[in-house]
Amino acid sequence: MTLARKTLALLSAIILSTFALSLFALAEGTRTWEQSKFEELTKGTAKGIALRSEGGLELAPVFKALATTPSTYIWSIASDPGGNIYAAAGSPARVYRITPDGESMAIFEPQELQVQALVVDKKGIIYAATAPDGKVYRLDPGRLQPEKGAAAKPGSNASWSATPYFDPGSKYIWDIVLDNSGALYVATGDHGEIYKVGANGQHSLFFKSDEVHIRVLALDPKGNLIAGSDGSGLVYRIAPNGEAFVLYSAPKKEITALAIDGAGNIFAAAAGEKRPGSTNPGIGITLSTPAQTSPAPGGTLNAPAPSAAPTSPFPAPGLGATGGSEIYRIAPDGAPSRLWSSHEDLVYALAFDHNGRLIAGTGNRGHIFAINGVDDFTDLIKASATQITAFAAAPGGGLYASGSNLGKIFVLGPGPESEGTYESDVFDARVFSLWGHASVRSAGDSNVEFYARSGNVDNPDRNWSPWTRINFTVAAGSELKIPPARFVQWKSVLHAGNPAPHVDSVLLNYLPKNVAPEIDDITVQPGYHYQPISHVSGSEPPGQGQGQPRFDPPPPAVRDRDSIGIRWSAHDDNDDQLVYTVYYRGDGESRWLLLKNNLSDRYYSFDASLLPDGGYTVKVVASDAPSHSPGEALYAERVGTRFEVDTTAPVIDNLSATLDVSESGKQINRKQIHVHFRASDSFSAIKRAEYSLDGGDWQFVEPVGQLSDSKTEDYDFRITVLQPEAAPALMAGSTANDHVVVVRAYDRFDNLATAKTVIRGK
């Protein structure tokens, strides 16, 4: 390229840059949009990306669906050393065996409504508990119980036989657990009992609580049974001899899940609000059965049911509870502490990953969380099932997870996804804006890609610019090479590598095009004075958002006939600071005269007597000058409705009062006072007139013609004065027959004129 061509290209670039910047009158300079907090990042769309509670993105663990069952709900799962999964399901009630490669078959179909819980012993024998009015069944490898209409597979290693093992005679069986000796503990509902069934099949009542339901069971490293109740949210520690001690009474009503680490720390999840006198399961699901008819109160979750069977409510762990969930840690010395809480998510299951980190399965959004510490967590997964209800060990250090709505089996981990993508929510700059540089704070930059796009409609699918990759590792900065527009969105793609990639925060710089402010309304109130409102420096009223009309509380208005109050509303799409000037103009005049300038408040009051009587109009001019360099400010103006000023009182003329007397013999028994006057005003109509006789009450009087609608009104009326027949003789020189008549008149602005006259008695 020749020197001349280089110079021409440089000149063109300068002209283009100058033109682009000339489109944007600075709106308090460059602005920023930053996303780093968990609450902000949850608004975006994550795929293979986990969100940290302290803010930021990282690769989520591998998560894939392994199998989908015909049942809607899976309540419990267990795995054997070969990685096979056994799932206790409902609607319809089944026990499924699912191989590590996802092949699924039903190995047990009971008559009860649910298979609520199951465990697998060291020999591969399954114990499955059904509900309601259920039993514990023992499932042994052997003869296959085929699905209806299906034939058995001769010689199949997956064939099973089911025999009743234990019937507690209780309404509900909620959970079962095996100890190292092969003894089975059975948690029941309706009477809050735990039964122990020995390896030889002998059973006994192991523990009787004063709670209605024992919901969950676990065994600690010392062989103590840990139990969680529904009703008072109690966590019990029950010694092998049956001696029980309440470790913790949770603020919630129901313990929904338990997990115990190798150090003996007990982790308990609880849900539901405690209510005095509540004895029934507070969480429920609507299922169907032809036999079960007694209702159990609680929230319900609609579930598909066979069309031939009636429906009845059946309580199930965690479903329908209100008030959110909490997770507590009870240390080996018994000290409790709260680790995690959520108003939206209900914890149904707890487990530990291969790193010993606590994992919580929740609903009713299908999220899986990793609990790292007190109020420190990571939102790992959003599953394609409404509830994550159980966990079991998977080969290689991963976890199996079960889901309900629909009944699915997933595999979680152990390693991270090879790639994850996060798309931010759409940011609205409110006005057409120039997008500058991005600042991305991250680690493992070589494994992080960053993209951005822009558009002028709020839906990115409607002809936005394409995703443009941004090189944010260049020392010169990460320029967003996207078109100027009102809306913007960013995307980050993370790739597995060493060091592990993560994004802590993303900040975009932008310059809004300055637009003129707008005055929305003007109100003029003659006869009112606005009291000043104190302002806190540097603060914005609650609820004010960028580009929205600033919310100002209306100033207190005090009735004051000598004042005129003006208030207005205005907004600026750039959210600039505004200053106001108020002008006035009289009827028939062409020039606007200054009333007040440099107003920051959106109201102004002034003394009405400063203006001659007449009709006026006000104009308010708004300027965004405080937010811009000299010469860059924009203005807006609006003219208010016409108003009138009248501070001059009417005039009363020609007031006269004469006495008309009628006599009977020598006694005066009746007299009338004939009054006449004229009231006039130079500007407004006379509104009303009144009179008072001898200091008495004011009495309304109509003008001649009755209508009071003119600037001049004549009044002509008589006042009757009655006097008794036996009135005493008047003494010479007495003033008892003198009368004082006072009249007053108001104009339309309540300006008052008064006059009086005295009638001398004879």
PDB file of N, CA and C in Angstrom, residues 46 56 159 162 212 462 507 700:
ATOM      1  N   ALA A  46     -28.193 -21.735  31.092  1.00  0.00           N
ATOM      2  CA  ALA A  46     -26.968 -22.515  31.261  1.00  0.00           C
ATOM      3  C   ALA A  46     -27.166 -23.911  30.691  1.00  0.00           C
ATOM      4  N   GLY A  56     -20.349 -16.323  39.466  1.00  0.00           N
ATOM      5  CA  GLY A  56     -19.433 -16.895  38.500  1.00  0.00           C
ATOM      6  C   GLY A  56     -19.928 -18.197  37.909  1.00  0.00           C
ATOM      7  N   SER A 159     -34.137 -62.728  36.281  1.00  0.00           N
ATOM      8  CA  SER A 159     -35.452 -63.160  36.744  1.00  0.00           C
ATOM      9  C   SER A 159     -35.517 -63.062  38.264  1.00  0.00           C
ATOM     10  N   ALA A 162     -40.844 -62.636  44.167  1.00  0.00           N
ATOM     11  CA  ALA A 162     -41.199 -61.727  45.265  1.00  0.00           C
ATOM     12  C   ALA A 162     -42.017 -62.478  46.296  1.00  0.00           C
ATOM     13  N   VAL A 212     -46.306 -38.449  64.416  1.00  0.00           N
ATOM     14  CA  VAL A 212     -47.203 -39.294  63.640  1.00  0.00           C
ATOM     15  C   VAL A 212     -46.444 -40.078  62.581  1.00  0.00           C
ATOM     16  N   ARG A 462     -35.180 -12.446  16.472  1.00  0.00           N
ATOM     17  CA  ARG A 462     -35.789 -11.603  15.452  1.00  0.00           C
ATOM     18  C   ARG A 462     -34.745 -10.655  14.859  1.00  0.00           C
ATOM     19  N   LEU A 507     -18.326  -7.515  32.253  1.00  0.00           N
ATOM     20  CA  LEU A 507     -18.740  -6.111  32.276  1.00  0.00           C
ATOM     21  C   LEU A 507     -18.687  -5.571  30.858  1.00  0.00           C
ATOM     22  N   PHE A 700     -77.965  33.870  53.191  1.00  0.00           N
ATOM     23  CA  PHE A 700     -77.754  33.940  51.749  1.00  0.00           C
ATOM     24  C   PHE A 700     -78.863  34.752  51.100  1.00  0.00           C
TER      25      PHE A 700
END
